[in-house]
XYZ file of C-alpha atoms in Angstrom:
711
model
C 17.315 -47.346 -58.676
C 19.603 -49.231 -60.868
C 20.276 -48.843 -64.602
C 17.965 -51.778 -65.585
C 14.917 -50.428 -63.878
C 14.987 -47.627 -66.449
C 13.728 -50.007 -69.148
C 10.363 -50.687 -67.287
C 10.204 -47.228 -66.047
C 10.579 -45.541 -69.405
C 8.071 -48.102 -70.957
C 5.611 -47.334 -67.993
C 5.820 -43.564 -68.799
C 5.281 -43.977 -72.469
C 2.308 -46.312 -71.836
C 0.702 -44.032 -69.141
C 0.949 -41.071 -71.574
C -0.888 -43.017 -74.369
C -3.514 -44.513 -71.722
C -4.181 -40.925 -70.235
C -4.486 -39.244 -73.718
C -7.124 -41.837 -74.944
C -8.940 -41.768 -71.854
C -9.240 -37.906 -71.730
C -10.159 -37.588 -75.384
C -12.915 -40.322 -75.677
C -13.269 -43.233 -73.200
C -16.859 -44.126 -74.127
C -16.420 -45.477 -77.539
C -16.260 -49.274 -77.824
C -12.926 -49.468 -79.437
C -11.222 -47.032 -77.175
C -12.567 -49.092 -74.180
C -10.895 -52.060 -75.265
C -7.498 -50.304 -75.820
C -7.908 -48.841 -72.224
C -8.359 -52.408 -70.878
C -5.417 -53.714 -72.813
C -3.373 -50.630 -71.773
C -4.428 -50.658 -68.250
C -3.282 -54.273 -68.038
C 0.165 -53.414 -69.535
C 0.416 -50.571 -67.170
C 0.066 -53.183 -64.332
C 2.490 -55.639 -65.814
C 5.068 -52.786 -66.239
C 4.517 -51.504 -62.772
C 5.353 -55.146 -61.515
C 8.465 -55.324 -63.802
C 9.819 -52.129 -62.224
C 9.689 -53.548 -58.729
C 11.058 -56.990 -59.786
C 14.275 -55.099 -60.220
C 14.636 -53.961 -56.781
C 16.573 -55.726 -54.175
C 13.560 -57.718 -52.543
C 13.568 -60.421 -50.352
C 12.650 -64.023 -51.797
C 9.324 -64.460 -50.421
C 8.236 -60.849 -51.567
C 9.622 -61.593 -54.911
C 7.682 -64.925 -55.405
C 4.514 -63.338 -54.534
C 5.266 -60.201 -56.849
C 5.942 -62.661 -59.618
C 2.651 -64.549 -59.299
C 0.702 -61.328 -59.064
C 2.326 -60.050 -62.232
C 1.711 -63.416 -64.019
C -2.038 -62.413 -63.846
C -1.300 -59.387 -65.999
C 0.959 -60.881 -68.707
C -1.132 -63.945 -68.939
C -4.334 -62.023 -69.612
C -2.662 -59.749 -72.329
C -3.589 -62.270 -75.123
C -7.250 -62.311 -74.597
C -7.367 -58.509 -74.059
C -5.261 -58.102 -77.159
C -7.757 -60.246 -79.166
C -10.681 -58.438 -77.729
C -9.161 -55.065 -79.127
C -8.448 -56.581 -82.674
C -12.145 -57.813 -82.881
C -13.443 -54.489 -81.919
C -10.937 -52.687 -84.318
C -12.066 -55.259 -87.361
C -15.799 -54.904 -86.160
C -16.047 -58.767 -85.955
C -18.477 -60.201 -83.477
C -17.416 -61.967 -80.591
C -17.294 -65.662 -81.661
C -16.511 -68.861 -79.975
C -12.827 -68.221 -80.063
C -13.059 -65.343 -77.852
C -15.573 -66.975 -75.714
C -13.160 -70.010 -75.344
C -10.228 -67.768 -74.378
C -12.231 -65.857 -71.934
C -13.690 -68.922 -70.325
C -10.123 -70.610 -70.258
C -8.527 -67.599 -68.650
C -11.175 -67.428 -65.862
C -10.768 -70.980 -64.994
C -6.981 -70.938 -65.340
C -6.390 -67.922 -63.038
C -6.537 -69.676 -59.701
C -4.281 -72.504 -61.194
C -1.630 -69.763 -62.118
C -1.789 -68.144 -58.634
C -1.762 -71.349 -56.544
C 0.140 -74.116 -58.490
C 3.651 -74.575 -59.909
C 2.422 -75.486 -63.447
C 3.110 -72.050 -64.759
C 5.959 -70.845 -62.616
C 7.886 -71.945 -59.524
C 8.995 -68.674 -57.746
C 11.680 -66.273 -58.678
C 15.300 -66.316 -59.179
C 17.618 -63.247 -58.519
C 19.900 -62.234 -61.582
C 22.230 -59.348 -62.082
C 19.466 -57.169 -63.443
C 16.710 -58.345 -61.156
C 14.212 -61.063 -60.629
C 12.645 -63.175 -63.172
C 10.251 -66.077 -63.090
C 11.342 -69.842 -62.784
C 9.483 -71.765 -65.421
C 6.921 -74.322 -64.452
C 6.393 -77.647 -65.970
C 3.835 -76.431 -68.593
C 5.258 -72.813 -68.978
C 6.061 -73.131 -72.702
C 2.724 -74.487 -73.551
C 0.532 -72.133 -71.574
C 2.660 -69.095 -72.598
C 2.248 -70.347 -76.304
C -1.459 -70.838 -76.061
C -2.242 -67.730 -73.815
C -0.033 -65.131 -75.316
C 1.636 -66.125 -78.393
C -1.343 -67.947 -80.218
C -3.779 -64.818 -79.630
C -1.197 -62.513 -81.197
C -0.684 -64.679 -84.071
C -4.368 -64.938 -84.682
C -4.810 -61.067 -84.308
C -1.885 -60.684 -86.901
C -3.578 -63.038 -89.258
C -6.934 -61.209 -89.093
C -5.098 -57.835 -89.351
C -3.195 -58.779 -92.572
C -6.405 -60.550 -94.232
C -8.234 -57.126 -93.610
C -5.579 -55.169 -95.243
C -5.691 -57.329 -98.209
C -9.532 -57.317 -98.515
C -9.575 -53.478 -97.644
C -6.354 -51.877 -98.627
C -7.768 -48.339 -97.480
C -7.608 -49.465 -93.894
C -3.785 -50.155 -94.139
C -3.299 -46.707 -92.710
C -4.882 -47.639 -89.367
C -3.780 -51.173 -89.274
C -0.018 -50.962 -90.037
C 0.796 -49.454 -86.697
C -1.150 -52.183 -84.764
C 0.564 -55.001 -86.700
C 3.981 -53.588 -86.497
C 3.561 -53.314 -82.513
C 2.263 -56.869 -82.559
C 5.234 -58.326 -84.428
C 7.621 -56.216 -82.186
C 6.041 -57.612 -79.047
C 6.006 -61.189 -80.430
C 9.460 -61.033 -81.534
C 11.174 -59.347 -78.532
C 9.044 -61.173 -75.910
C 9.550 -64.439 -77.352
C 13.202 -64.325 -77.973
C 13.865 -62.965 -74.457
C 11.437 -64.711 -72.430
C 10.733 -68.022 -74.241
C 13.433 -69.051 -76.841
C 16.500 -68.020 -74.854
C 15.517 -69.714 -71.517
C 13.732 -72.833 -73.056
C 16.148 -73.550 -75.975
C 19.351 -72.068 -74.961
C 18.978 -72.427 -71.279
C 20.172 -68.784 -70.944
C 18.247 -68.249 -67.815
C 20.016 -65.030 -66.840
C 19.291 -63.327 -70.327
C 17.725 -59.946 -69.439
C 13.835 -59.832 -69.641
C 12.524 -57.660 -72.490
C 8.825 -58.073 -71.585
C 8.797 -54.417 -70.722
C 9.921 -52.891 -74.033
C 7.838 -55.598 -75.812
C 4.434 -54.598 -74.190
C 5.384 -51.042 -74.499
C 5.877 -51.457 -78.346
C 2.380 -53.133 -78.681
C 0.462 -50.543 -76.688
C 2.353 -47.392 -78.024
C 2.016 -48.631 -81.772
C -1.735 -49.565 -81.069
C -2.158 -45.963 -79.844
C -0.642 -44.680 -82.944
C -3.208 -46.759 -84.890
C -6.033 -45.222 -82.974
C -4.814 -41.696 -83.538
C -4.798 -42.368 -87.211
C -8.202 -44.033 -86.870
C -9.595 -40.778 -86.086
C -11.071 -41.861 -82.772
C -13.867 -44.247 -83.748
C -15.087 -43.070 -87.051
C -13.925 -46.232 -88.860
C -17.458 -47.745 -88.490
C -18.947 -44.676 -90.315
C -16.292 -44.909 -92.881
C -16.837 -48.559 -93.669
C -20.622 -47.907 -94.013
C -20.247 -44.979 -96.282
C -17.174 -45.469 -98.186
C -18.406 -47.375 -101.234
C -20.923 -44.764 -102.098
C -19.173 -41.936 -100.604
C -17.656 -40.092 -103.769
C -20.472 -40.825 -105.829
C -22.854 -38.625 -103.642
C -23.621 -35.102 -105.341
C -24.092 -33.391 -101.988
C -21.079 -32.726 -99.659
C -20.795 -35.435 -97.102
C -18.817 -35.000 -93.943
C -18.029 -37.793 -91.614
C -17.754 -36.379 -87.717
C -16.496 -37.946 -84.670
C -18.243 -37.818 -81.232
C -16.472 -34.458 -80.831
C -18.027 -33.296 -83.825
C -14.524 -32.919 -85.702
C -14.288 -33.923 -89.229
C -12.424 -37.185 -90.074
C -13.570 -37.815 -93.708
C -14.867 -35.720 -96.547
C -16.148 -36.911 -99.935
C -15.136 -35.431 -103.370
C -17.876 -33.106 -103.683
C -17.385 -31.727 -100.272
C -13.693 -30.968 -101.167
C -14.675 -29.128 -104.283
C -17.323 -27.226 -102.444
C -15.075 -26.263 -99.371
C -12.170 -25.251 -101.931
C -8.992 -24.507 -100.415
C -9.828 -25.555 -97.053
C -8.104 -28.446 -95.074
C -11.095 -30.170 -93.273
C -9.704 -33.093 -91.458
C -9.570 -32.456 -87.668
C -11.507 -29.185 -88.019
C -14.574 -28.623 -85.785
C -17.797 -28.721 -87.937
C -19.246 -25.901 -86.192
C -16.576 -23.474 -87.246
C -17.741 -23.764 -90.972
C -21.335 -22.395 -90.356
C -22.917 -19.322 -88.834
C -25.340 -21.595 -87.465
C -24.676 -25.098 -85.974
C -26.712 -26.770 -83.282
C -27.393 -30.448 -82.210
C -30.276 -30.726 -79.761
C -31.653 -33.979 -81.037
C -30.405 -37.204 -82.635
C -31.458 -35.929 -86.079
C -31.367 -32.249 -87.096
C -32.117 -30.478 -90.310
C -31.986 -26.769 -90.652
C -30.729 -23.785 -93.158
C -27.798 -21.542 -92.368
C -24.895 -19.909 -94.193
C -21.152 -20.633 -94.655
C -19.199 -18.795 -91.919
C -16.636 -17.146 -94.588
C -19.578 -16.098 -96.987
C -23.309 -15.627 -97.219
C -23.721 -18.816 -99.333
C -26.958 -20.461 -98.076
C -26.805 -23.935 -97.243
C -28.843 -26.810 -95.673
C -27.458 -29.127 -92.964
C -28.703 -32.668 -92.204
C -27.055 -34.195 -89.295
C -27.553 -37.921 -88.286
C -25.954 -40.071 -85.678
C -24.253 -43.425 -86.393
C -24.587 -46.120 -83.729
C -22.538 -49.442 -83.299
C -23.596 -51.795 -80.704
C -25.492 -49.227 -78.908
C -22.489 -46.862 -78.847
C -22.521 -43.442 -80.643
C -19.430 -43.721 -83.004
C -20.001 -40.162 -84.801
C -22.352 -38.250 -87.160
C -22.904 -37.890 -90.808
C -23.225 -34.238 -91.860
C -24.806 -33.646 -95.389
C -24.112 -30.094 -96.754
C -26.366 -28.898 -99.603
C -25.950 -25.861 -101.751
C -29.143 -23.791 -101.561
C -28.241 -20.944 -103.824
C -29.498 -22.486 -107.073
C -32.577 -23.861 -105.419
C -33.350 -20.468 -104.084
C -33.101 -18.797 -107.416
C -35.400 -21.321 -108.878
C -38.007 -20.943 -106.199
C -38.001 -17.205 -106.522
C -38.593 -17.505 -110.266
C -41.142 -20.105 -109.772
C -43.114 -18.049 -107.253
C -42.984 -14.952 -109.609
C -44.502 -16.849 -112.378
C -46.995 -18.400 -109.947
C -48.143 -15.035 -108.828
C -48.787 -13.991 -112.389
C -51.062 -17.174 -112.676
C -52.835 -16.552 -109.548
C -53.662 -12.911 -110.432
C -55.016 -13.839 -113.848
C -57.193 -16.239 -112.212
C -58.523 -13.635 -109.633
C -58.358 -10.564 -112.100
C -62.106 -10.888 -113.210
C -63.402 -11.092 -109.578
C -61.145 -8.290 -108.386
C -62.201 -5.827 -111.424
C -65.851 -6.806 -110.612
C -65.433 -5.862 -107.038
C -63.628 -2.593 -107.710
C -66.298 -1.434 -110.142
C -68.932 -2.085 -107.481
C -66.941 0.069 -105.072
C -66.442 2.847 -107.351
C -70.237 2.684 -108.402
C -71.078 3.211 -104.770
C -68.617 5.942 -104.139
C -69.827 7.842 -107.312
C -73.479 7.322 -106.647
C -73.198 8.518 -103.066
C -71.089 11.651 -104.033
C -73.631 12.496 -106.677
C -76.590 12.380 -104.065
C -74.709 15.344 -102.314
C -75.337 17.403 -105.420
C -79.328 17.325 -104.958
C -80.890 20.044 -103.033
C -83.178 19.349 -100.059
C -81.014 16.579 -98.463
C -81.248 16.607 -94.719
C -78.119 16.745 -92.404
C -78.919 13.126 -91.387
C -79.122 11.837 -95.064
C -75.946 13.628 -95.861
C -74.256 11.931 -92.897
C -75.490 8.641 -93.968
C -74.088 9.148 -97.522
C -70.799 10.143 -96.323
C -70.755 7.196 -93.928
C -71.539 4.888 -96.632
C -68.956 6.360 -98.925
C -66.176 6.107 -96.311
C -67.165 2.357 -95.713
C -66.811 1.832 -99.572
C -63.307 3.523 -99.538
C -62.364 1.182 -96.732
C -63.547 -1.923 -98.673
C -61.288 -0.632 -101.707
C -58.578 -0.248 -99.155
C -58.936 -3.841 -98.048
C -59.077 -5.189 -101.496
C -55.857 -3.324 -102.444
C -54.072 -4.735 -99.258
C -54.984 -8.127 -100.278
C -53.526 -7.627 -103.740
C -50.199 -6.804 -102.135
C -50.137 -10.343 -101.127
C -48.811 -11.165 -104.532
C -46.259 -8.400 -104.818
C -43.418 -9.909 -102.640
C -41.530 -13.143 -102.392
C -38.063 -14.262 -100.978
C -37.310 -14.711 -97.342
C -40.219 -13.991 -94.996
C -40.622 -10.672 -92.989
C -41.779 -12.131 -89.602
C -44.591 -10.146 -87.671
C -47.189 -11.128 -84.992
C -50.933 -10.550 -86.182
C -54.263 -11.794 -85.435
C -55.445 -14.938 -86.889
C -59.408 -14.739 -87.057
C -59.430 -11.463 -88.972
C -56.586 -12.663 -91.236
C -58.315 -16.089 -92.252
C -61.586 -14.165 -92.607
C -60.325 -11.580 -94.983
C -58.031 -13.971 -97.001
C -60.814 -16.517 -97.540
C -63.420 -13.864 -98.622
C -61.047 -12.307 -100.968
C -59.680 -15.568 -102.670
C -63.483 -16.874 -103.174
C -64.779 -13.733 -104.637
C -66.989 -14.296 -107.751
C -66.916 -18.136 -107.357
C -69.471 -20.776 -107.058
C -67.965 -21.934 -103.757
C -69.435 -21.539 -100.410
C -67.051 -21.436 -97.401
C -67.149 -22.300 -93.616
C -64.470 -20.950 -91.076
C -64.078 -22.841 -87.721
C -61.758 -21.876 -84.793
C -60.764 -24.158 -81.940
C -59.275 -23.323 -78.715
C -56.607 -22.307 -77.938
C -56.167 -19.639 -80.842
C -52.775 -17.823 -80.963
C -51.606 -15.097 -83.092
C -49.661 -16.167 -86.303
C -46.022 -15.153 -86.326
C -45.041 -15.288 -89.861
C -44.897 -13.071 -93.144
C -48.532 -12.003 -93.475
C -48.177 -11.461 -97.326
C -46.627 -14.863 -98.126
C -48.992 -16.749 -95.814
C -51.765 -14.821 -97.438
C -50.375 -15.917 -100.847
C -50.011 -19.619 -99.610
C -53.673 -19.704 -98.476
C -54.955 -18.123 -101.811
C -53.115 -20.786 -103.709
C -54.711 -23.592 -101.782
C -58.110 -22.177 -101.959
C -57.852 -21.494 -105.672
C -56.785 -25.110 -105.831
C -59.918 -26.239 -104.030
C -62.080 -24.099 -106.260
C -60.630 -25.714 -109.406
C -61.338 -29.086 -108.079
C -65.009 -28.127 -107.641
C -66.102 -26.741 -110.958
C -69.797 -27.312 -110.044
C -69.451 -25.623 -106.670
C -69.333 -26.878 -103.054
C -68.159 -25.937 -99.700
C -64.663 -25.220 -98.514
C -63.923 -25.625 -94.795
C -61.278 -23.680 -93.235
C -60.482 -24.627 -89.786
C -57.633 -23.480 -87.114
C -56.517 -24.256 -83.894
C -53.462 -23.847 -81.529
C -50.708 -26.294 -80.730
C -47.884 -26.636 -78.237
C -45.379 -28.921 -79.698
C -42.669 -30.424 -77.692
C -39.101 -31.515 -78.921
C -40.295 -35.089 -79.547
C -43.354 -34.196 -81.808
C -44.009 -36.286 -84.997
C -43.594 -33.519 -87.293
C -40.029 -32.853 -86.287
C -40.710 -29.204 -85.750
C -38.858 -27.134 -82.867
C -40.518 -27.071 -79.686
C -42.920 -24.010 -79.446
C -46.285 -22.578 -80.221
C -47.897 -23.136 -83.687
C -51.204 -22.871 -85.767
C -52.598 -25.768 -87.269
C -54.477 -24.500 -90.421
C -56.600 -26.824 -92.423
C -58.313 -26.186 -95.823
C -60.727 -29.017 -96.845
C -62.741 -29.256 -100.025
C -65.312 -31.476 -101.527
C -63.840 -31.786 -104.965
C -62.427 -34.608 -107.224
C -59.720 -35.651 -104.825
C -56.108 -36.795 -105.879
C -55.216 -40.309 -106.774
C -52.769 -42.148 -104.521
C -49.961 -42.346 -107.022
C -50.218 -38.428 -107.361
C -50.507 -37.597 -103.801
C -46.684 -37.613 -103.115
C -45.944 -35.556 -106.240
C -48.364 -32.486 -105.639
C -45.721 -30.485 -104.068
C -43.020 -30.936 -106.988
C -42.296 -28.091 -109.199
C -44.132 -28.319 -112.554
C -46.366 -31.347 -111.630
C -49.931 -30.699 -112.562
C -52.797 -32.868 -113.451
C -54.848 -29.860 -115.004
C -54.566 -29.262 -118.728
C -53.817 -25.474 -118.163
C -51.952 -25.956 -114.921
C -48.347 -25.023 -114.666
C -47.671 -27.051 -111.403
C -46.231 -24.109 -109.401
C -49.086 -22.994 -107.068
C -48.477 -25.989 -104.631
C -44.868 -25.913 -105.093
C -44.775 -22.152 -103.920
C -46.811 -23.081 -100.897
C -44.455 -25.905 -99.881
C -41.640 -23.412 -100.300
C -43.225 -20.751 -98.264
C -44.113 -22.986 -95.305
C -40.643 -24.498 -95.390
C -39.030 -20.903 -95.220
C -41.343 -20.355 -92.083
C -40.107 -23.233 -90.373
C -43.374 -24.953 -90.607
C -44.829 -28.169 -92.003
C -47.488 -28.870 -94.636
C -49.078 -32.312 -95.642
C -51.951 -33.470 -97.864
C -54.592 -36.156 -97.331
C -56.967 -36.986 -100.205
C -59.701 -39.658 -101.284
C -60.460 -39.794 -104.889
C -63.750 -38.393 -105.706
C -64.320 -37.216 -102.203
C -62.070 -34.329 -101.495
C -58.734 -33.128 -100.347
C -57.344 -31.717 -97.184
C -54.220 -29.496 -96.885
C -52.879 -28.908 -93.350
C -50.240 -26.148 -92.738
C -48.498 -25.850 -89.226
C -47.042 -22.565 -88.842
C -45.252 -20.519 -86.064
C -47.387 -18.758 -83.579
C -47.269 -16.557 -80.358
C -49.615 -15.954 -77.550
C -52.009 -13.211 -78.124
C -50.865 -9.894 -76.894
C -52.109 -8.763 -73.441
C -51.029 -5.109 -73.670
C -53.901 -4.025 -75.881
C -55.289 -0.779 -74.613
C -58.574 0.844 -75.471
C -57.302 4.255 -76.165
C -60.627 5.499 -77.106
C -61.581 5.231 -73.418
C -58.891 7.660 -72.372
C -58.585 11.024 -73.971
C -54.996 11.982 -73.789
C -55.026 14.492 -76.339
C -52.957 17.579 -75.652
C -54.985 20.767 -76.311
C -53.288 22.351 -79.348
C -50.932 19.433 -80.041
C -48.657 20.267 -82.899
C -48.474 17.919 -85.822
C -46.149 18.124 -88.762
C -47.136 16.356 -92.078
C -44.912 15.437 -94.736
C -46.242 14.186 -98.068
C -45.570 14.789 -101.765
C -49.332 14.981 -102.647
C -50.733 18.183 -101.906
C -54.233 16.535 -101.994
C -53.345 14.193 -99.039
C -51.783 17.268 -97.160
C -54.898 19.343 -97.426
C -57.236 16.559 -96.603
C -55.422 15.368 -93.480
C -54.484 18.940 -92.291
C -58.221 20.051 -92.576
C -59.406 16.894 -90.784
C -56.617 17.058 -87.964
C -57.297 20.746 -87.577
C -60.997 20.175 -86.990
C -60.096 17.458 -84.339
C -58.094 20.192 -82.283
C -54.517 19.759 -83.490
C -52.183 22.522 -84.849
C -50.993 21.138 -88.111
C -48.086 22.169 -90.341
C -47.280 20.615 -93.871
C -44.118 19.979 -96.087
C -43.991 18.529 -99.397
C -40.504 16.660 -98.996
C -38.074 15.682 -96.222
C -35.904 18.910 -96.488
C -38.696 21.115 -96.020
C -39.888 19.142 -93.031
C -36.516 19.175 -91.393
C -36.086 23.011 -91.748
C -39.667 23.630 -90.344
C -38.988 21.205 -87.375
C -35.713 23.060 -86.679
C -37.298 26.492 -86.979
C -40.213 25.607 -84.671
C -37.662 24.041 -82.156
C -35.580 27.263 -81.952
C -38.963 29.161 -81.527
C -39.738 26.931 -78.484
C -42.703 25.385 -80.188
C -41.739 21.744 -80.800
C -43.816 19.512 -82.969
C -45.326 16.624 -80.859
C -45.477 14.258 -83.890
C -44.286 14.250 -87.442
C -46.183 12.096 -90.024
C -44.048 11.188 -93.033
C -44.605 9.653 -96.384
C -42.182 6.965 -96.984
C -41.419 7.577 -100.740
C -40.818 11.195 -102.228
C -39.593 10.940 -105.898
C -36.461 12.671 -106.513
C -36.294 14.141 -102.880
C -35.699 13.087 -99.162
C -38.269 10.516 -98.051
C -39.517 9.400 -94.700
C -36.689 7.034 -93.731
C -33.753 9.491 -94.477
C -35.894 12.330 -93.098
C -36.488 10.462 -89.680
C -32.720 9.539 -89.409
C -31.857 13.319 -89.783
C -34.727 14.426 -87.515
C -33.311 12.260 -84.590
C -30.125 13.909 -85.095
C -31.675 17.260 -84.347
C -33.961 15.885 -81.509
C -33.298 12.523 -80.147
C -36.807 12.316 -78.711
C -38.668 13.122 -81.819
C -41.993 11.040 -82.336
C -42.372 9.897 -86.165
C -44.986 8.111 -87.679
C -44.192 6.475 -91.211
C -47.018 6.370 -93.790
C -47.189 4.639 -97.188
C -49.359 2.935 -99.713
C -46.767 0.436 -100.384
C -47.363 -1.404 -97.042
C -45.075 -4.397 -97.662
C -41.811 -2.162 -97.558
C -39.366 -3.240 -95.019
C -39.548 0.046 -93.148
C -43.354 -0.362 -92.711
C -42.978 -3.844 -91.041
C -39.933 -2.764 -88.884
C -40.569 0.762 -88.272
C -38.919 0.820 -84.936
C -35.535 -0.161 -86.341
C -35.628 2.974 -88.314
C -36.477 5.119 -85.548
C -40.304 5.572 -85.991
C -42.628 5.279 -83.135
C -45.677 4.206 -85.346
C -46.929 3.222 -88.632
C -49.965 4.314 -90.737
C -50.570 2.508 -94.010
C -52.440 4.238 -96.582
C -55.266 4.881 -97.176
C -56.485 5.537 -93.594
C -59.574 6.942 -91.954
C -58.846 10.075 -90.094
C -60.202 8.361 -86.993
C -57.630 5.833 -87.313
C -54.892 8.349 -87.943
C -56.109 9.982 -84.748
C -55.872 6.719 -82.859
C -52.264 6.084 -83.979
C -51.256 9.706 -83.108
C -52.592 9.164 -79.750
C -51.108 5.677 -79.043
C -47.616 7.168 -79.946
C -47.988 10.075 -77.631
C -49.607 7.739 -74.744
C -46.405 5.538 -75.210
C -44.211 8.436 -74.938
C -45.949 9.694 -71.855
C -45.742 6.409 -70.167
C -41.935 6.209 -70.847
C -41.499 9.515 -69.334
C -43.334 8.831 -66.252
C -41.433 5.449 -65.814
C -38.234 7.312 -66.227
């Protein structure tokens, strides 16, 4: 290798580096492809230049020179194509003219002497012998396209100064190529007859390719199209807007985003590193998550940006949910009060009826001469009245909790029947309930969905002051990723509530879920907004259809699961141990005495404790004596002393196989809905029938027995 070969060799290495880097990072984007075409052509040119400086025979040198002419004559059109892509210009007649001309001229360049007449050997290597029209062809095919590109680039910078950061390197490289190449290969041989002046085509093309490469790096790999579309309104948006490239790296942030992500340098950062949850399965995604470095709730909306069919990047909109969640919580609290006020009359009426039935039945027992059969019937009626009171109390708990849903799987049919019956007590409205196969279990927060249904039913009742019929229907759905509701794929329940009321006018239909919007004189506009909020938190969908003076239909789509197939009929298998030992802990002596008496008559050996400390001591003493308790039933809340949750935690330290059942009248406590996470094996909401409690005890012991056999 002679020293002059170092010039094309170094230029080739530099250009290959730039080509490889862009190819490996993102070769699919339109702008990058246009650069790779240009850079690949330059690589071929530099490769030929490198061999021109070898000691070749004349025939080989002539052939190599004609082949290399294809590369350097096509540089002009490939350069112009890149400039058009960079400036997002549509390919016009100029580009078409150059492309058509080059295709026609290629065989002329190869097989005629119009452009070149072989090669001559100089001290540094071979160089081209100019043909008759070499100067004109070179000017039209190479110099003129670069001049046009410079003109378009400088005009773009004048019209859009913010793009100077990207365009300056491209224009500097263009000027360097034009000046060095023109002087060495055109001006010196043509006008000064300095045919032996060393060719500088290699460094000139390297300047062009490398400076364009720098421009692409500054360009952020193809997000300029998104920038142009969003820049004018970018900093006026109140939400945080982040522009992402195809690799989901941040390339641009608006002012709101810089304020929101304070003290963080965002450019070049992977978007997923900012959030606890970040996933893109479809073109358009919208979900809620939290910031990675805090528990601040945010919603993310991700949309793709295409240009000429190519994915250029994505727009990520980040919204702070903390203020909205506080507002929703307060609105739901206020709305509960409104709903309870509306229902209070009917509830009081029902409770009085239940208490009357209980009181009357107990009074009958004081009469002499009642037969055993009559006494059993009276007690059975009294127990049924108590169950009615319990169900009514359970429905009231629907209104006692807001916030994030506590998800559980529960049966659909019974839930809808109970909720509808409760909400329509004491009204003039009739109801009809319809189920359509397939029917799945709901997977939701039972209290919150009950509240949402109550709100919709009350809304329907108020729309029919003279009475009417409400139709409640439900059916299962199996949605795919492409569903029109834009919900995640999976099982759902479509729950529809239809009334025959006054309907909603078309101009108000789109406002019914807005907070504080109401057409009623005494309405607060909170009921339907809280329904919308609850459904959204469950990852569901709600819509309304209404015809004025004909009626309104609300449709909720809620998460579901397949019905459980492991339900067992425990009553058909008696697995009670003779003399099984039960420890009951409750701070109410009346409950302790009643439960102990009933379980004792059912064949169990029962001990009692008024608090957690006493229960732990009795359990430990029994264990030391060799008479373990089979099941411990614990009240969740003991004022001033150890309650059920702490007692279970300590009990498992004594005996890791201890079986505990948590019991409470406050059934929406987190321990009640997630009892297994706190070490319990079962749950018994108060009030309960003794037959129900026995069934729970048997189920817990059956599960333990099955586990022992399997192990």
